Amino acid sequence: MTPAPIRPALIVFDLDGTLLDTHADLVESLNHTIADLGLEPVSYDDLTHLVGQGARVMIERACRLRGHPLESAAVPRLLERFVAHYAGNMPGHTEPYPGLVAAMDRLKAAGYRLAVCTNKMESLAFGLLDKLDLVGYFDAITGGDTFEYRKPDARHLTGTIDRAGGDIARTVMIGDSINDIAVAKNAAVPSIAVPFGYSDVPVSSLDPDVIIRHYDELTPELVERLLREYAEKVAV
C-alpha cells in the first residue's frame, strides 16, 4: 500500500509582538484614548503588562494602572475612541520584524500554509495586514472577536486551524507571550517563542518547545524537526 502523502504544515502566528512590531502605534492610540479621561500617558515599558487580551482589556488595564478603574458602562465609548484612532492611522509606524517576509516566502515556497491567531479584533488585524500588503500570505486570519473564545482557549487555535485548512498534527504555533505558548499547550501543538515581543517575563520561562531570536532561523527544516520531535515526545 502506498503511504498517504504528508500534508503540508500550517504555521500559525500571533500578531502583535510576533509578526509585527506594533508597539509605537498601540501606545499612541492608547494614550489618545485615556487622554479623554485626563490620565497620564503610558509608555513602552508599560506595554508588556497591558497587551495580550485585545483593546478592551488593554484600555481597562491602562486606566487601572493610572489609578482610574473603569465602570463597565464607560468601556464601549473608550473602545470606540481607540479603534477609530488606531484604524484611522494604519499602518503608522508598524513594521514586520526583521527577516519575517523572507521567512514566510521560504515557508510558502515549501508548500506550507500560514495563518494568524491574535486576540486583536479581527477587523483591526485584517486591516493592518492589508495596509502592509501581507494579507495574501495567510490562509486564515482570526481575532479575539472571531469566535466566542480567545487565546489561551484551545478552541481559538483549533478554529483557526480549521479555517486555514490545516491538520492539527501538522501545526506549529509561534508567539511572544504567555497566551501564545499556553494556547499551543492547550491545543497540544508545538510552540515556537520569539523573545523580541511584548512578554512581561522571559519567554524561556513559558516553556516553549523552541525559541528563535531572528526569523532567519524559521526554516522548513526547523519546522519539520520540531513536528517530528513533538510527535515522538507525546507518543512516549
mmCIF file of C-alpha atoms in Angstrom:
data_model
loop_
_atom_site.group_PDB
_atom_site.id
_atom_site.type_symbol
_atom_site.label_atom_id
_atom_site.label_comp_id
_atom_site.label_asym_id
_atom_site.label_seq_id
_atom_site.Cartn_x
_atom_site.Cartn_y
_atom_site.Cartn_z
ATOM 1 C CA MET A 1 0.000 0.000 0.000
ATOM 2 C CA THR A 2 1.299 3.437 -0.918
ATOM 3 C CA PRO A 3 1.653 5.575 2.222
ATOM 4 C CA ALA A 4 -0.589 8.620 2.431
ATOM 5 C CA PRO A 5 1.197 11.816 1.436
ATOM 6 C CA ILE A 6 2.267 14.076 4.284
ATOM 7 C CA ARG A 7 0.040 17.118 4.474
ATOM 8 C CA PRO A 8 1.796 20.487 4.346
ATOM 9 C CA ALA A 9 2.437 22.005 7.742
ATOM 10 C CA LEU A 10 0.469 25.009 9.000
ATOM 11 C CA ILE A 11 2.357 27.772 10.763
ATOM 12 C CA VAL A 12 0.122 29.928 12.972
ATOM 13 C CA PHE A 13 1.466 33.304 14.073
ATOM 14 C CA ASP A 14 0.409 35.668 16.804
ATOM 15 C CA LEU A 15 0.306 39.259 15.512
ATOM 16 C CA ASP A 16 1.414 41.998 17.952
ATOM 17 C CA GLY A 17 4.975 41.413 19.082
ATOM 18 C CA THR A 18 5.359 38.334 16.894
ATOM 19 C CA LEU A 19 4.651 39.138 13.251
ATOM 20 C CA LEU A 20 4.627 42.899 13.598
ATOM 21 C CA ASP A 21 6.285 45.483 15.802
ATOM 22 C CA THR A 22 3.162 47.453 16.662
ATOM 23 C CA HIS A 23 4.264 48.999 19.936
ATOM 24 C CA ALA A 24 4.500 52.639 18.852
ATOM 25 C CA ASP A 25 1.006 52.691 17.365
ATOM 26 C CA LEU A 26 -0.558 50.784 20.262
ATOM 27 C CA VAL A 27 0.935 53.234 22.758
ATOM 28 C CA GLU A 28 -0.093 56.226 20.649
ATOM 29 C CA SER A 29 -3.709 55.082 20.284
ATOM 30 C CA LEU A 30 -3.939 54.002 23.913
ATOM 31 C CA ASN A 31 -2.694 57.371 25.128
ATOM 32 C CA HIS A 32 -5.117 59.132 22.778
ATOM 33 C CA THR A 33 -7.884 57.085 24.389
ATOM 34 C CA ILE A 34 -7.053 57.608 28.054
ATOM 35 C CA ALA A 35 -6.315 61.305 27.493
ATOM 36 C CA ASP A 36 -10.091 61.651 27.245
ATOM 37 C CA LEU A 37 -10.156 60.818 30.952
ATOM 38 C CA GLY A 38 -7.337 63.207 31.790
ATOM 39 C CA LEU A 39 -4.949 60.360 32.580
ATOM 40 C CA GLU A 40 -1.178 60.454 32.262
ATOM 41 C CA PRO A 41 0.163 58.619 29.198
ATOM 42 C CA VAL A 42 1.611 55.129 29.372
ATOM 43 C CA SER A 43 4.999 54.194 27.955
ATOM 44 C CA TYR A 44 6.513 51.287 26.049
ATOM 45 C CA ASP A 45 7.756 49.877 29.357
ATOM 46 C CA ASP A 46 4.134 49.605 30.480
ATOM 47 C CA LEU A 47 3.032 47.861 27.301
ATOM 48 C CA THR A 48 4.109 44.350 28.249
ATOM 49 C CA HIS A 49 1.700 44.471 31.184
ATOM 50 C CA LEU A 50 -1.174 45.802 29.081
ATOM 51 C CA VAL A 51 -1.335 43.850 25.815
ATOM 52 C CA GLY A 52 -2.406 40.303 25.093
ATOM 53 C CA GLN A 53 -6.162 40.279 25.590
ATOM 54 C CA GLY A 54 -7.300 42.792 22.991
ATOM 55 C CA ALA A 55 -8.047 46.500 23.020
ATOM 56 C CA ARG A 56 -10.848 46.410 25.608
ATOM 57 C CA VAL A 57 -8.679 44.765 28.246
ATOM 58 C CA MET A 58 -5.702 46.957 27.315
ATOM 59 C CA ILE A 59 -7.765 50.085 27.957
ATOM 60 C CA GLU A 60 -9.070 48.714 31.250
ATOM 61 C CA ARG A 61 -5.560 47.787 32.382
ATOM 62 C CA ALA A 62 -4.136 51.167 31.380
ATOM 63 C CA CYS A 63 -6.821 53.002 33.332
ATOM 64 C CA ARG A 64 -6.267 50.775 36.364
ATOM 65 C CA LEU A 65 -2.518 51.390 36.070
ATOM 66 C CA ARG A 66 -3.225 55.120 36.229
ATOM 67 C CA GLY A 67 -5.443 54.715 39.300
ATOM 68 C CA HIS A 68 -8.729 55.089 37.429
ATOM 69 C CA PRO A 69 -10.595 51.741 37.386
ATOM 70 C CA LEU A 70 -13.369 51.829 34.814
ATOM 71 C CA GLU A 71 -17.034 51.160 35.270
ATOM 72 C CA SER A 72 -18.161 48.665 32.619
ATOM 73 C CA ALA A 73 -20.520 51.237 31.124
ATOM 74 C CA ALA A 74 -17.579 53.528 30.312
ATOM 75 C CA VAL A 75 -15.678 50.949 28.255
ATOM 76 C CA PRO A 76 -17.632 50.957 24.934
ATOM 77 C CA ARG A 77 -17.091 54.684 24.328
ATOM 78 C CA LEU A 78 -13.374 54.412 25.068
ATOM 79 C CA LEU A 79 -13.061 51.304 22.916
ATOM 80 C CA GLU A 80 -14.717 53.140 20.033
ATOM 81 C CA ARG A 81 -12.282 56.029 20.511
ATOM 82 C CA PHE A 82 -9.311 53.638 20.476
ATOM 83 C CA VAL A 83 -10.483 51.715 17.400
ATOM 84 C CA ALA A 84 -11.196 54.892 15.438
ATOM 85 C CA HIS A 85 -7.750 56.315 16.176
ATOM 86 C CA TYR A 86 -5.891 53.053 15.587
ATOM 87 C CA ALA A 87 -7.710 52.151 12.370
ATOM 88 C CA GLY A 88 -7.506 55.706 11.083
ATOM 89 C CA ASN A 89 -3.728 55.799 11.390
ATOM 90 C CA MET A 90 -2.800 52.369 9.959
ATOM 91 C CA PRO A 91 -0.156 51.273 9.324
ATOM 92 C CA GLY A 92 1.513 54.089 11.236
ATOM 93 C CA HIS A 93 4.950 53.080 12.489
ATOM 94 C CA THR A 94 4.181 49.353 12.403
ATOM 95 C CA GLU A 95 6.606 47.115 10.531
ATOM 96 C CA PRO A 96 7.205 43.382 10.133
ATOM 97 C CA TYR A 97 10.024 42.117 12.285
ATOM 98 C CA PRO A 98 13.368 41.672 10.508
ATOM 99 C CA GLY A 99 13.514 38.571 8.355
ATOM 100 C CA LEU A 100 9.785 37.832 8.617
ATOM 101 C CA VAL A 101 8.819 38.302 4.981
ATOM 102 C CA ALA A 102 11.774 36.240 3.770
ATOM 103 C CA ALA A 103 10.823 33.508 6.255
ATOM 104 C CA MET A 104 7.223 33.460 5.048
ATOM 105 C CA ASP A 105 8.430 33.295 1.456
ATOM 106 C CA ARG A 106 10.558 30.259 2.360
ATOM 107 C CA LEU A 107 7.645 28.524 4.042
ATOM 108 C CA LYS A 108 5.211 29.269 1.228
ATOM 109 C CA ALA A 109 7.729 28.035 -1.341
ATOM 110 C CA ALA A 110 7.909 24.771 0.616
ATOM 111 C CA GLY A 111 4.118 24.428 0.328
ATOM 112 C CA TYR A 112 3.271 25.375 3.910
ATOM 113 C CA ARG A 113 0.100 27.160 4.927
ATOM 114 C CA LEU A 114 0.234 30.261 7.142
ATOM 115 C CA ALA A 115 -2.364 31.735 9.495
ATOM 116 C CA VAL A 116 -2.782 34.424 12.142
ATOM 117 C CA CYS A 117 -4.373 33.813 15.532
ATOM 118 C CA THR A 118 -4.486 37.024 17.577
ATOM 119 C CA ASN A 119 -6.553 38.478 20.404
ATOM 120 C CA LYS A 120 -6.632 41.755 18.467
ATOM 121 C CA MET A 121 -10.033 42.491 16.914
ATOM 122 C CA GLU A 122 -10.298 40.652 13.595
ATOM 123 C CA SER A 123 -11.106 43.817 11.652
ATOM 124 C CA LEU A 124 -8.037 45.592 13.026
ATOM 125 C CA ALA A 125 -5.780 42.589 12.388
ATOM 126 C CA PHE A 126 -7.018 42.190 8.819
ATOM 127 C CA GLY A 127 -6.902 45.929 8.152
ATOM 128 C CA LEU A 128 -3.345 46.270 9.434
ATOM 129 C CA LEU A 129 -2.063 43.277 7.465
ATOM 130 C CA ASP A 130 -3.852 44.586 4.387
ATOM 131 C CA LYS A 131 -2.202 48.010 4.715
ATOM 132 C CA LEU A 132 1.167 46.266 4.891
ATOM 133 C CA ASP A 133 0.378 44.099 1.824
ATOM 134 C CA LEU A 134 0.692 40.908 3.884
ATOM 135 C CA VAL A 135 -2.864 39.533 3.781
ATOM 136 C CA GLY A 136 -2.111 37.349 0.773
ATOM 137 C CA TYR A 137 0.326 35.238 2.769
ATOM 138 C CA PHE A 138 -2.368 33.861 5.074
ATOM 139 C CA ASP A 139 -4.958 31.135 4.633
ATOM 140 C CA ALA A 140 -6.846 32.386 7.715
ATOM 141 C CA ILE A 141 -6.783 35.445 9.974
ATOM 142 C CA THR A 142 -8.736 35.156 13.223
ATOM 143 C CA GLY A 143 -9.049 37.700 16.013
ATOM 144 C CA GLY A 144 -10.232 37.933 19.555
ATOM 145 C CA ASP A 145 -13.808 38.502 18.379
ATOM 146 C CA THR A 146 -13.877 35.902 15.575
ATOM 147 C CA PHE A 147 -15.190 33.174 17.880
ATOM 148 C CA GLU A 148 -16.859 33.168 21.280
ATOM 149 C CA TYR A 149 -13.481 32.305 22.818
ATOM 150 C CA ARG A 150 -9.951 33.593 22.523
ATOM 151 C CA LYS A 151 -6.408 32.606 23.396
ATOM 152 C CA PRO A 152 -5.403 30.832 25.590
ATOM 153 C CA ASP A 153 -8.604 28.829 24.963
ATOM 154 C CA ALA A 154 -7.561 25.969 22.682
ATOM 155 C CA ARG A 155 -10.662 26.457 20.535
ATOM 156 C CA HIS A 156 -9.320 29.762 19.219
ATOM 157 C CA LEU A 157 -6.317 27.946 17.785
ATOM 158 C CA THR A 158 -8.218 24.851 16.624
ATOM 159 C CA GLY A 159 -10.813 27.079 14.962
ATOM 160 C CA THR A 160 -8.020 28.924 13.175
ATOM 161 C CA ILE A 161 -6.537 25.619 12.027
ATOM 162 C CA ASP A 162 -9.911 24.562 10.629
ATOM 163 C CA ARG A 163 -10.350 27.849 8.764
ATOM 164 C CA ALA A 164 -6.878 27.551 7.273
ATOM 165 C CA GLY A 165 -7.493 24.002 6.094
ATOM 166 C CA GLY A 166 -4.715 22.724 8.311
ATOM 167 C CA ASP A 167 -4.085 19.496 10.173
ATOM 168 C CA ILE A 168 -3.645 19.843 13.945
ATOM 169 C CA ALA A 169 -0.992 17.114 13.852
ATOM 170 C CA ARG A 170 0.984 19.259 11.376
ATOM 171 C CA THR A 171 0.579 22.651 13.062
ATOM 172 C CA VAL A 172 3.069 24.897 14.866
ATOM 173 C CA MET A 173 2.160 27.995 16.901
ATOM 174 C CA ILE A 174 4.540 30.968 17.018
ATOM 175 C CA GLY A 175 4.161 33.723 19.601
ATOM 176 C CA ASP A 176 5.816 36.119 22.003
ATOM 177 C CA SER A 177 3.821 35.800 25.226
ATOM 178 C CA ILE A 178 2.062 33.519 27.665
ATOM 179 C CA ASN A 179 -1.254 33.360 25.782
ATOM 180 C CA ASP A 180 0.503 32.057 22.664
ATOM 181 C CA ILE A 181 2.502 29.351 24.396
ATOM 182 C CA ALA A 182 -0.478 28.435 26.589
ATOM 183 C CA VAL A 183 -2.881 28.074 23.659
ATOM 184 C CA ALA A 184 -0.367 25.797 21.947
ATOM 185 C CA LYS A 185 -0.121 23.633 25.057
ATOM 186 C CA ASN A 186 -3.910 23.606 25.458
ATOM 187 C CA ALA A 187 -4.380 22.522 21.839
ATOM 188 C CA ALA A 188 -1.496 20.020 22.044
ATOM 189 C CA VAL A 189 0.590 21.547 19.260
ATOM 190 C CA PRO A 190 4.271 22.506 19.435
ATOM 191 C CA SER A 191 5.247 26.118 20.025
ATOM 192 C CA ILE A 192 7.991 28.468 18.917
ATOM 193 C CA ALA A 193 8.618 31.587 21.019
ATOM 194 C CA VAL A 194 10.235 34.832 19.914
ATOM 195 C CA PRO A 195 11.936 36.971 22.597
ATOM 196 C CA PHE A 196 11.618 40.350 20.862
ATOM 197 C CA GLY A 197 7.903 40.885 21.558
ATOM 198 C CA TYR A 198 5.866 42.127 24.485
ATOM 199 C CA SER A 199 6.100 39.398 27.111
ATOM 200 C CA ASP A 200 6.388 40.679 30.674
ATOM 201 C CA VAL A 201 8.514 37.638 31.585
ATOM 202 C CA PRO A 202 11.408 35.944 29.756
ATOM 203 C CA VAL A 203 9.897 33.686 27.106
ATOM 204 C CA SER A 204 12.145 30.855 28.275
ATOM 205 C CA SER A 205 10.100 30.751 31.492
ATOM 206 C CA LEU A 206 6.974 29.951 29.441
ATOM 207 C CA ASP A 207 8.475 26.598 28.393
ATOM 208 C CA PRO A 208 8.052 26.808 24.609
ATOM 209 C CA ASP A 209 9.365 23.925 22.549
ATOM 210 C CA VAL A 210 11.776 26.190 20.629
ATOM 211 C CA ILE A 211 12.983 29.791 20.898
ATOM 212 C CA ILE A 212 14.154 31.651 17.794
ATOM 213 C CA ARG A 213 15.851 35.016 18.086
ATOM 214 C CA HIS A 214 15.515 36.056 14.450
ATOM 215 C CA TYR A 215 13.251 34.967 11.630
ATOM 216 C CA ASP A 216 16.310 33.812 9.709
ATOM 217 C CA GLU A 217 16.039 30.731 11.963
ATOM 218 C CA LEU A 218 12.485 29.914 10.830
ATOM 219 C CA THR A 219 13.074 27.353 8.088
ATOM 220 C CA PRO A 220 11.190 24.317 6.784
ATOM 221 C CA GLU A 221 13.944 22.181 8.320
ATOM 222 C CA LEU A 222 13.290 23.656 11.774
ATOM 223 C CA VAL A 223 9.537 23.156 11.411
ATOM 224 C CA GLU A 224 9.862 19.537 10.328
ATOM 225 C CA ARG A 225 12.329 18.736 13.105
ATOM 226 C CA LEU A 226 10.040 20.335 15.678
ATOM 227 C CA LEU A 227 6.985 18.438 14.431
ATOM 228 C CA ARG A 228 8.907 15.168 14.443
ATOM 229 C CA GLU A 229 10.339 15.682 17.931
ATOM 230 C CA TYR A 230 6.983 16.780 19.327
ATOM 231 C CA ALA A 231 5.230 13.737 17.882
ATOM 232 C CA GLU A 232 7.881 11.481 19.427
ATOM 233 C CA LYS A 233 7.529 13.217 22.791
ATOM 234 C CA VAL A 234 3.753 12.880 23.012
ATOM 235 C CA ALA A 235 3.925 9.267 21.850
ATOM 236 C CA VAL A 236 6.050 8.258 24.849
#
